[in-house]
Short mmCIF file of N, CA, C and O in Angstrom, two decimals:
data_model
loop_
_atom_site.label_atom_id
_atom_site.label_comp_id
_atom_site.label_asym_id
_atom_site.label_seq_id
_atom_site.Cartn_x
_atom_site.Cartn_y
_atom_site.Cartn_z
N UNK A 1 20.69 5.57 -2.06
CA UNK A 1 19.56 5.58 -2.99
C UNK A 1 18.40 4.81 -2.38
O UNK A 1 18.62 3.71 -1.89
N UNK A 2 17.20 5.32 -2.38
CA UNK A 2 15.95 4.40 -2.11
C UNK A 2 15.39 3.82 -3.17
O UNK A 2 15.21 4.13 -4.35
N UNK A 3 15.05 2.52 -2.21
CA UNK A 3 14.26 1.73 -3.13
C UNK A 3 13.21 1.35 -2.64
O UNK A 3 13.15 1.46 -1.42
N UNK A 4 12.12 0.83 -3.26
CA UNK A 4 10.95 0.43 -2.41
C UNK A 4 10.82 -0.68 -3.33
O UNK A 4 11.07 -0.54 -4.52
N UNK A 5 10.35 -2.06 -2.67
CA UNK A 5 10.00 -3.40 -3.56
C UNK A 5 8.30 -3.63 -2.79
O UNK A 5 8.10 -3.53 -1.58
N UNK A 6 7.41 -3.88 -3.65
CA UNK A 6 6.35 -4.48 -3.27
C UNK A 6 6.37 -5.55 -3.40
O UNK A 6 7.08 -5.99 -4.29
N UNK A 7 5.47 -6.61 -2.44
CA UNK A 7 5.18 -8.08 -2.78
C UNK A 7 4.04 -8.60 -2.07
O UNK A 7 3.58 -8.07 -1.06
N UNK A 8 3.57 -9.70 -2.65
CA UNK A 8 2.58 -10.36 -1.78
C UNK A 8 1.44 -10.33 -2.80
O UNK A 8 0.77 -11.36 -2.81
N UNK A 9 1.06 -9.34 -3.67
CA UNK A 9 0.06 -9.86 -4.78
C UNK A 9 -0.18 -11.04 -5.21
O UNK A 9 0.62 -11.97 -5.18
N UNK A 10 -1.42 -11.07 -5.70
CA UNK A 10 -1.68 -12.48 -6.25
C UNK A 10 -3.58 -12.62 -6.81
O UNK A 10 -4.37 -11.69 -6.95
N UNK A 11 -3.81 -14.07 -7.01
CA UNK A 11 -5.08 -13.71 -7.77
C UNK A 11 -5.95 -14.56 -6.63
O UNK A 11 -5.65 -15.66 -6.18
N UNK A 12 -7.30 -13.60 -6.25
CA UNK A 12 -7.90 -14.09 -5.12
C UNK A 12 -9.25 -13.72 -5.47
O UNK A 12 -9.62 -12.88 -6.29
N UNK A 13 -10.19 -14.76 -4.45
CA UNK A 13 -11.58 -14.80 -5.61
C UNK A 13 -12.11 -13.49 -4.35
O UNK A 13 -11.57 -13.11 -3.31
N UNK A 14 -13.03 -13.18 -4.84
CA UNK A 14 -14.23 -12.14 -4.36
C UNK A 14 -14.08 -12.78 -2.68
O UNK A 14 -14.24 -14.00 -2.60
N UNK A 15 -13.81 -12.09 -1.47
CA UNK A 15 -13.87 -12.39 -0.20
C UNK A 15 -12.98 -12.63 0.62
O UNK A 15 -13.03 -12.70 1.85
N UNK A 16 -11.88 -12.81 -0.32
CA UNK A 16 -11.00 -13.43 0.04
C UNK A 16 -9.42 -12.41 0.44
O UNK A 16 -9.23 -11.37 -0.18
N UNK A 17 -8.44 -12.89 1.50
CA UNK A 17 -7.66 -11.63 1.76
C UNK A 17 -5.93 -12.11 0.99
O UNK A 17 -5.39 -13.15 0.59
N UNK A 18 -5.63 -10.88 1.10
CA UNK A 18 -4.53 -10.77 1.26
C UNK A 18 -3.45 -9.74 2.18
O UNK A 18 -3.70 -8.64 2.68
N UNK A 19 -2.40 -10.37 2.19
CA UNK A 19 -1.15 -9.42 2.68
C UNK A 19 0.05 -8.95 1.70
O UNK A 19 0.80 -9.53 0.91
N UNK A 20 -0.15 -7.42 2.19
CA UNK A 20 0.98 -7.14 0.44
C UNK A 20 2.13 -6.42 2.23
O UNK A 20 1.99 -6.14 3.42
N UNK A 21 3.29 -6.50 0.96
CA UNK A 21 4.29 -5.82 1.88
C UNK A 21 5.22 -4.91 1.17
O UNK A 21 5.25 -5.03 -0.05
N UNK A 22 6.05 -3.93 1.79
CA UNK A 22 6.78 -2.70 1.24
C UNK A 22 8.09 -3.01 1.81
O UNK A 22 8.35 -2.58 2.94
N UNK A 23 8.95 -3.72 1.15
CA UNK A 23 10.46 -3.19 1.79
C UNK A 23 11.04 -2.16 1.44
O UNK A 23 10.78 -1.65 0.34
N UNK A 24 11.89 -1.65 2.22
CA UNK A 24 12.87 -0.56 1.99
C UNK A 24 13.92 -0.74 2.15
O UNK A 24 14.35 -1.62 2.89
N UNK A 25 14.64 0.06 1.49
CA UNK A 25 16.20 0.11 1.47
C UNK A 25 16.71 1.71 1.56
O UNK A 25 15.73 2.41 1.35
N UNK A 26 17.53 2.26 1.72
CA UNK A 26 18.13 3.72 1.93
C UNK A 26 17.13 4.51 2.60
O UNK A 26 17.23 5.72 2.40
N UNK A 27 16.30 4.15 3.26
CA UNK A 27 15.93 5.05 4.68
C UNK A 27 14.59 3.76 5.14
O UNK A 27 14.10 2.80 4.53
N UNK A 28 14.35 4.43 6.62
CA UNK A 28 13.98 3.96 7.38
C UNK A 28 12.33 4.32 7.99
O UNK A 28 12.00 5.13 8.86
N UNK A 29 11.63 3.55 7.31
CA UNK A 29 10.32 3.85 7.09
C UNK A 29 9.76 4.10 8.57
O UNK A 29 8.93 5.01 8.60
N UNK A 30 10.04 3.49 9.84
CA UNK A 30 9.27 3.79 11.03
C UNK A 30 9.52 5.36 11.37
O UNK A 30 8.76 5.75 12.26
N UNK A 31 10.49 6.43 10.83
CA UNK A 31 10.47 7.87 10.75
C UNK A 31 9.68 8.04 9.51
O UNK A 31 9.67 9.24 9.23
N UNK A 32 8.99 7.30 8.59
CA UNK A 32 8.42 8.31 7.56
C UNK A 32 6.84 7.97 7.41
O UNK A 32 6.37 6.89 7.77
N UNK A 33 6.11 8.98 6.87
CA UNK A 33 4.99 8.91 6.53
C UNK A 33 4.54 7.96 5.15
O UNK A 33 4.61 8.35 3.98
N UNK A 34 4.20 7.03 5.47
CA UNK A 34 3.85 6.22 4.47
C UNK A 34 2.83 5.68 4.50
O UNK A 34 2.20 5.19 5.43
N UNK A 35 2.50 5.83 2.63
CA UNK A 35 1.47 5.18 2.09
C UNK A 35 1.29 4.22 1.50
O UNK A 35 2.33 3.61 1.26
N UNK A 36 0.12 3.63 1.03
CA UNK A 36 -0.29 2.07 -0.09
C UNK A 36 -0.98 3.11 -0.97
O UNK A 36 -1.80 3.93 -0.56
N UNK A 37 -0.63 3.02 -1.98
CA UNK A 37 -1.61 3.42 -3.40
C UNK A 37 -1.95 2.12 -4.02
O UNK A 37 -1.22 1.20 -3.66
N UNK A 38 -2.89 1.82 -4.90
CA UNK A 38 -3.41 1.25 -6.16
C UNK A 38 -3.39 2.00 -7.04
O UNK A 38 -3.11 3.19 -6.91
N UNK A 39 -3.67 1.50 -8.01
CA UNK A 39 -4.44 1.97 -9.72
C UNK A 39 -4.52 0.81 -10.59
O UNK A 39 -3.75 -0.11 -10.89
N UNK A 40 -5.95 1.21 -10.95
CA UNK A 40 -6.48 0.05 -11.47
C UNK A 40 -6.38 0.48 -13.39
O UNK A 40 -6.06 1.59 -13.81
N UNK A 41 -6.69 -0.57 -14.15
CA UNK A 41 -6.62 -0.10 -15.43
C UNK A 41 -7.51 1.09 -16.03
O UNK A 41 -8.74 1.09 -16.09
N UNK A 42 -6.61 2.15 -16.47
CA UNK A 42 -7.50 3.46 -17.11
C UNK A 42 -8.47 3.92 -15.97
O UNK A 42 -9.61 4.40 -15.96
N UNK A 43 -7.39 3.54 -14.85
CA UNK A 43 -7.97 5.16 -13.78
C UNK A 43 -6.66 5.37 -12.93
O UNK A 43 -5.70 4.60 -12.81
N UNK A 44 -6.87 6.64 -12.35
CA UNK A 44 -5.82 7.50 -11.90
C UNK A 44 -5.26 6.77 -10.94
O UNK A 44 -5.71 5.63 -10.89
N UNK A 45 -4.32 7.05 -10.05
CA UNK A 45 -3.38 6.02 -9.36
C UNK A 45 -4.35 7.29 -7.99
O UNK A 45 -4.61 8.50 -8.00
N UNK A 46 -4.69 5.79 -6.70
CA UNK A 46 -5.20 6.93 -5.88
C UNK A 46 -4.74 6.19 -4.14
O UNK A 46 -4.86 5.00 -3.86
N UNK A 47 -4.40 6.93 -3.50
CA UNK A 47 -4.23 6.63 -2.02
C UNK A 47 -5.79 5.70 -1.31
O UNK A 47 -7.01 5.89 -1.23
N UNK A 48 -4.54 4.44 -0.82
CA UNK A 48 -5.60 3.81 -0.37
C UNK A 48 -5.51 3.58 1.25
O UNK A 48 -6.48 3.39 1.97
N UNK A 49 -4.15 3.64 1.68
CA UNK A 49 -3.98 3.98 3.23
C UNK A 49 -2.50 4.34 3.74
O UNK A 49 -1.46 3.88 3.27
N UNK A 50 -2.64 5.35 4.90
CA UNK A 50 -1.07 5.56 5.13
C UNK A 50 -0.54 5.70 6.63
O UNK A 50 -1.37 5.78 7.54
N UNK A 51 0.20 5.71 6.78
CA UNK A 51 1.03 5.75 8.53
C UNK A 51 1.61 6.86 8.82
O UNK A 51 2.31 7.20 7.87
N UNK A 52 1.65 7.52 9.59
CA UNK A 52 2.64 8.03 10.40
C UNK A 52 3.36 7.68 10.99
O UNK A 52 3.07 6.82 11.82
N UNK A 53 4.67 8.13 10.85
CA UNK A 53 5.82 7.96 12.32
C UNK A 53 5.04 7.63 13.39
O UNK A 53 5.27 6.57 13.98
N UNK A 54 4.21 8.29 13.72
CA UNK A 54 3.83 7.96 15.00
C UNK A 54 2.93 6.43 15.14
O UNK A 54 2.71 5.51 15.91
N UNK A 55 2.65 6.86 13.98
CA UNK A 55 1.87 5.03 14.55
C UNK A 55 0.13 5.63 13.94
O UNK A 55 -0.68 4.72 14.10
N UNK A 56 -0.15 6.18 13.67
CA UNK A 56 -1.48 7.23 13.04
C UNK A 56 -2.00 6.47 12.00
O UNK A 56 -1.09 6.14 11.24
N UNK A 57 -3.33 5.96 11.57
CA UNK A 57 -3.15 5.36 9.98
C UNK A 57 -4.68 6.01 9.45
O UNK A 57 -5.54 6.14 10.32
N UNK A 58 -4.92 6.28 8.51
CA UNK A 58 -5.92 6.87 7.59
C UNK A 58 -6.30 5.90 6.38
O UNK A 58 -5.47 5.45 5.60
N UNK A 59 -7.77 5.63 6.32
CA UNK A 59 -8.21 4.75 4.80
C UNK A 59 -8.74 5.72 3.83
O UNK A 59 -9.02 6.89 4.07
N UNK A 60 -8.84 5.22 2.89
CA UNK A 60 -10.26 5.85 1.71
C UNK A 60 -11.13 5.01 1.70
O UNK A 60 -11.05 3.86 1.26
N UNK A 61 -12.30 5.68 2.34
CA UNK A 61 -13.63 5.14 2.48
C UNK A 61 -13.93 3.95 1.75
O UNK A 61 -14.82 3.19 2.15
N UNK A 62 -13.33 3.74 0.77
CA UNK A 62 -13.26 2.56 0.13
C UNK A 62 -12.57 1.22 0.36
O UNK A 62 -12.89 0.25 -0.32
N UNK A 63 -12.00 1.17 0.95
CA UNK A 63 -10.94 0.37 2.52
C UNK A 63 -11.33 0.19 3.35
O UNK A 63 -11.20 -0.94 3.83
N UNK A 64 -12.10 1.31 4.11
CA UNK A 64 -12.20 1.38 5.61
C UNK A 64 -12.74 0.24 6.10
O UNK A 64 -13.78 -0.20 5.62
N UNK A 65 -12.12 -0.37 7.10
CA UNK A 65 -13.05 -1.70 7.89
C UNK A 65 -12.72 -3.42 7.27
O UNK A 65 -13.15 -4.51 7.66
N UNK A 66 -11.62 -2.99 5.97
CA UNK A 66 -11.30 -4.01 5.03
C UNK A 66 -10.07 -4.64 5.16
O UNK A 66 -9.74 -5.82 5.07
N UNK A 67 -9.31 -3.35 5.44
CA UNK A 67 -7.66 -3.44 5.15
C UNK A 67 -7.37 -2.78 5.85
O UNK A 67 -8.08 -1.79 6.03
N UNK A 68 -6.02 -2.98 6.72
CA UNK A 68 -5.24 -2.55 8.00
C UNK A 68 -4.14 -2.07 7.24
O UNK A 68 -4.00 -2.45 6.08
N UNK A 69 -3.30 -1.24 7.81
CA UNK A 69 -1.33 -0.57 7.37
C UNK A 69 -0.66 -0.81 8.63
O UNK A 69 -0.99 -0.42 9.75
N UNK A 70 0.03 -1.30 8.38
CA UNK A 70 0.95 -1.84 10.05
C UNK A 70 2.28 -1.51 9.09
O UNK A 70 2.45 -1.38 7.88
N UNK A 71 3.04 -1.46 10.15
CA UNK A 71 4.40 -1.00 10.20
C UNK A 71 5.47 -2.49 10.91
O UNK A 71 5.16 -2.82 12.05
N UNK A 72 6.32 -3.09 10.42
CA UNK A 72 7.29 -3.89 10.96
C UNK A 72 8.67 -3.13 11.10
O UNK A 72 9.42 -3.21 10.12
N UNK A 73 8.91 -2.73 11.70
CA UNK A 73 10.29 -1.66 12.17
C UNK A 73 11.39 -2.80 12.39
O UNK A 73 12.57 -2.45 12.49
N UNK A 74 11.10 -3.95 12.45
CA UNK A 74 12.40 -4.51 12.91
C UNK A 74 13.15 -4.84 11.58
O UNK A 74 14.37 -4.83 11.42
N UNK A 75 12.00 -5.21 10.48
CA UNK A 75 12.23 -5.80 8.75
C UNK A 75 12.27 -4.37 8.15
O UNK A 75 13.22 -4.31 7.37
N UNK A 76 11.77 -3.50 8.20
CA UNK A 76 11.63 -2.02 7.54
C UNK A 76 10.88 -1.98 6.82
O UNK A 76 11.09 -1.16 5.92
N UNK A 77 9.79 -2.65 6.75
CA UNK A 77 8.71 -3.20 6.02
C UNK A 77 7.07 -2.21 6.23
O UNK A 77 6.81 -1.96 7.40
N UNK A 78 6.50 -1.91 5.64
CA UNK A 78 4.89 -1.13 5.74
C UNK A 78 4.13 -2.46 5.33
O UNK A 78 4.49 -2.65 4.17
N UNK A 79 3.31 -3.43 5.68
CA UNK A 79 2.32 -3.74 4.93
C UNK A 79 0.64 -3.79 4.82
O UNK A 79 0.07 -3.12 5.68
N UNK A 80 0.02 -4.31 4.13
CA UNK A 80 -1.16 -3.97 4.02
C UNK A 80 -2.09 -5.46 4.08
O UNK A 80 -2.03 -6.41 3.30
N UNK A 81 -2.82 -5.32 5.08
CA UNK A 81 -3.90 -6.32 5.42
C UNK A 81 -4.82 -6.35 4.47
O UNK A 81 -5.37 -5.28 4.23
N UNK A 82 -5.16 -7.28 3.85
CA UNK A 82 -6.57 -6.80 2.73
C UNK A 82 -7.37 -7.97 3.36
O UNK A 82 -6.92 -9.12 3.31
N UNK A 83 -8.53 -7.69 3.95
CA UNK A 83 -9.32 -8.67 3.85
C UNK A 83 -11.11 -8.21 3.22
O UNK A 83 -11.60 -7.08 3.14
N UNK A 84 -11.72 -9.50 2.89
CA UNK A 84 -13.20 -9.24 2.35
C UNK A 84 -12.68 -8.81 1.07
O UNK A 84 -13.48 -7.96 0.68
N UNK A 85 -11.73 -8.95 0.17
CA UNK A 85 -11.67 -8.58 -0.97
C UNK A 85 -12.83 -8.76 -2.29
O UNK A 85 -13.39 -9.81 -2.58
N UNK A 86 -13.03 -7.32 -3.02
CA UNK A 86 -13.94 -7.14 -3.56
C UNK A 86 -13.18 -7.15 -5.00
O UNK A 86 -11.98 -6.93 -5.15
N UNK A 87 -14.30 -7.49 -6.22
CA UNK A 87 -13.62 -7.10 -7.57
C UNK A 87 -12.48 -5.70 -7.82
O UNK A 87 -11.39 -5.48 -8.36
N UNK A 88 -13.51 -5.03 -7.05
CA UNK A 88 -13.00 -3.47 -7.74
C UNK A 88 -11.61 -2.74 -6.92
O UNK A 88 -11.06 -1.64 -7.01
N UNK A 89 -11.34 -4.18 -5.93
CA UNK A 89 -9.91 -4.08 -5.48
C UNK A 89 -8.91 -4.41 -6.17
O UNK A 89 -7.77 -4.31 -5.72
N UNK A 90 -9.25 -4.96 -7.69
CA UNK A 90 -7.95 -5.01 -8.47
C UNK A 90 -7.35 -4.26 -8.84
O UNK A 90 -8.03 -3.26 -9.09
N UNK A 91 -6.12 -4.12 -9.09
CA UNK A 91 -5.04 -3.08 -8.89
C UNK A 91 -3.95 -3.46 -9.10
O UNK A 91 -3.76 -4.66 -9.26
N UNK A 92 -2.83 -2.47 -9.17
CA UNK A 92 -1.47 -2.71 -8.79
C UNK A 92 -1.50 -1.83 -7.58
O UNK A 92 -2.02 -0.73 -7.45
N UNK A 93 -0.99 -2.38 -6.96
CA UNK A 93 -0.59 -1.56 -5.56
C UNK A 93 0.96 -1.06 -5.29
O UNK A 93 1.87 -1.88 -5.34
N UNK A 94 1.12 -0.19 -5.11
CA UNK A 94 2.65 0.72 -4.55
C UNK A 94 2.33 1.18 -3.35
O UNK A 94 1.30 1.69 -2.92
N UNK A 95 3.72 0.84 -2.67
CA UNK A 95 3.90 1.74 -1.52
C UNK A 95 5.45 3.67 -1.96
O UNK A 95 6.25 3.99 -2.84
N UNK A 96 5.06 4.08 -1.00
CA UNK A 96 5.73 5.69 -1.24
C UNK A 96 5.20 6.34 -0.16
O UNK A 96 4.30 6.07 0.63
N UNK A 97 6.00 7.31 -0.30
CA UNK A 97 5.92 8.55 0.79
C UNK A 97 4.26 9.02 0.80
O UNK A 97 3.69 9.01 -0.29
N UNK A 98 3.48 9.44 2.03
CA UNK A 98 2.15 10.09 1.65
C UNK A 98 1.61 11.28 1.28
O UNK A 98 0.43 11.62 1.23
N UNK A 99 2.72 11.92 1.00
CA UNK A 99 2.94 13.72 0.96
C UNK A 99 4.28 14.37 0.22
O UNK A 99 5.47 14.09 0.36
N UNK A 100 3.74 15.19 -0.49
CA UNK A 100 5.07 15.93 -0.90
C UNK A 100 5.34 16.90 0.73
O UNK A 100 6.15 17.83 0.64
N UNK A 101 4.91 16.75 1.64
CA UNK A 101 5.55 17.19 2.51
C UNK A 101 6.48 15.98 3.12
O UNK A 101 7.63 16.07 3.56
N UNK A 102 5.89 15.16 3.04
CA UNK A 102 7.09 13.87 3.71
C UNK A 102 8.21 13.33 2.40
O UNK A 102 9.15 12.53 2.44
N UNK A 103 7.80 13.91 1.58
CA UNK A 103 8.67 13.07 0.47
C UNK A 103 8.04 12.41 -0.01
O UNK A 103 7.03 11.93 0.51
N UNK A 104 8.59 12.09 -1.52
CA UNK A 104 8.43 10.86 -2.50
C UNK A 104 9.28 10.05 -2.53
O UNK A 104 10.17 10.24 -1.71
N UNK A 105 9.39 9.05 -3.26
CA UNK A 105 10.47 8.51 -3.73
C UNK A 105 10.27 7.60 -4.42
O UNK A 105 9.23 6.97 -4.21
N UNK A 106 11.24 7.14 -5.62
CA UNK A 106 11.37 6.64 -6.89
C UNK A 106 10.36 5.12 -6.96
O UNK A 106 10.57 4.22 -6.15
N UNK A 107 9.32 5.00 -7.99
CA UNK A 107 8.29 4.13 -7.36
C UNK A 107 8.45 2.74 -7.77
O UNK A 107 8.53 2.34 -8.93
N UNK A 108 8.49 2.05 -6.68
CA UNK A 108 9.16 0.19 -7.30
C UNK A 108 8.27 -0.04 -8.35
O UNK A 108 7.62 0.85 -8.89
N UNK A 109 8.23 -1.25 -8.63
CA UNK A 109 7.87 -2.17 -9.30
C UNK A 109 6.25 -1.91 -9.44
O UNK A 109 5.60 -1.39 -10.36
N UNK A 110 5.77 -2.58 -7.93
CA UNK A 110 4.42 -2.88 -7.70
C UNK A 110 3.83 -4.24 -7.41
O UNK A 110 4.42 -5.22 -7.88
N UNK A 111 2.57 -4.45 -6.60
CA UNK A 111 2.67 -5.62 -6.87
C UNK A 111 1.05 -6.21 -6.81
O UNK A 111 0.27 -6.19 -5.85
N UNK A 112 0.83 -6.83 -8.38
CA UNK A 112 -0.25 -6.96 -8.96
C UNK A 112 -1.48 -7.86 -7.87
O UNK A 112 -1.40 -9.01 -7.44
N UNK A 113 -2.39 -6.98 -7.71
CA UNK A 113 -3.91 -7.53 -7.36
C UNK A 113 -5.15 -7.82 -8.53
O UNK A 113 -5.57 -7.22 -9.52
N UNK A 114 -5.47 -9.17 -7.80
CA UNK A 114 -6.37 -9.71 -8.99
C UNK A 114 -7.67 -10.16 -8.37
O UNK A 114 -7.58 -11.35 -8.06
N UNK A 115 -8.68 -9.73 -8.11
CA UNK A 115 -9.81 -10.28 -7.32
C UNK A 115 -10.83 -10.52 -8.24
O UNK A 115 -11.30 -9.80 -9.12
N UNK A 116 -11.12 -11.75 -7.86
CA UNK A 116 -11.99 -12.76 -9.08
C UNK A 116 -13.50 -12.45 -8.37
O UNK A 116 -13.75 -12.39 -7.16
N UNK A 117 -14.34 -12.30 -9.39
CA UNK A 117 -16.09 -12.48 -8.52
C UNK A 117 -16.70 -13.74 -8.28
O UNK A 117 -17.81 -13.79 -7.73
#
């Protein structure tokens, strides 16, 4: 069975970074395509950056230049660099598959972003 746990959230003023991280359990994220989503209150849950197997990573223009996706293959871990954090980066953040072509899978917890102005 997979699981995915997020962590590393927390409450950070306007500028300021963080590191969130994705463990896994029942498969092995350096073969899969993976993403970071957010969603913030009363809006849609939306892709904010993702990896390839190969090592490939993609932002939403809204990221770009802010926040990095690195891969730790030795921990099985995806995580996410946030730096220059802005208000409208609050969120819950999940990690998951980036495609119904790569798969989904069952969505952890999450793990809460709070960026103060």
């Amino acid at each position: 069975q997979v699981r995915l746990v997020e962590s590393g959230g927390d409450l950070v003023q306007a500028g300021g970074s963080l590191r969130l991280s994705c463990a896994a359990s029942g498969i092995t994220l350096s073969t899969r395509h993976m993403a970071w989503y957010r969603q913030a209150p009363d809006k849609e849950r939306e892709l904010v950056a993702d990896i390839t197997s190969a090592g490939n990573t993609n932002y939403a223009d809204s990221v770009k230049g802010r926040f990095t996706i690195s891969r730790v293959n030795a921990e099985n871990t995806v995580n996410l660099q946030m730096n220059s954090l802005k208000p409208e980066d609050t969120a819950i953040y999940y990690c998951n598959g980036a495609s119904p072509y790569s798969g989904y899978y069952p969505w952890g917890p999450g793990t809460q972003v709070t960026v103060s102005s």
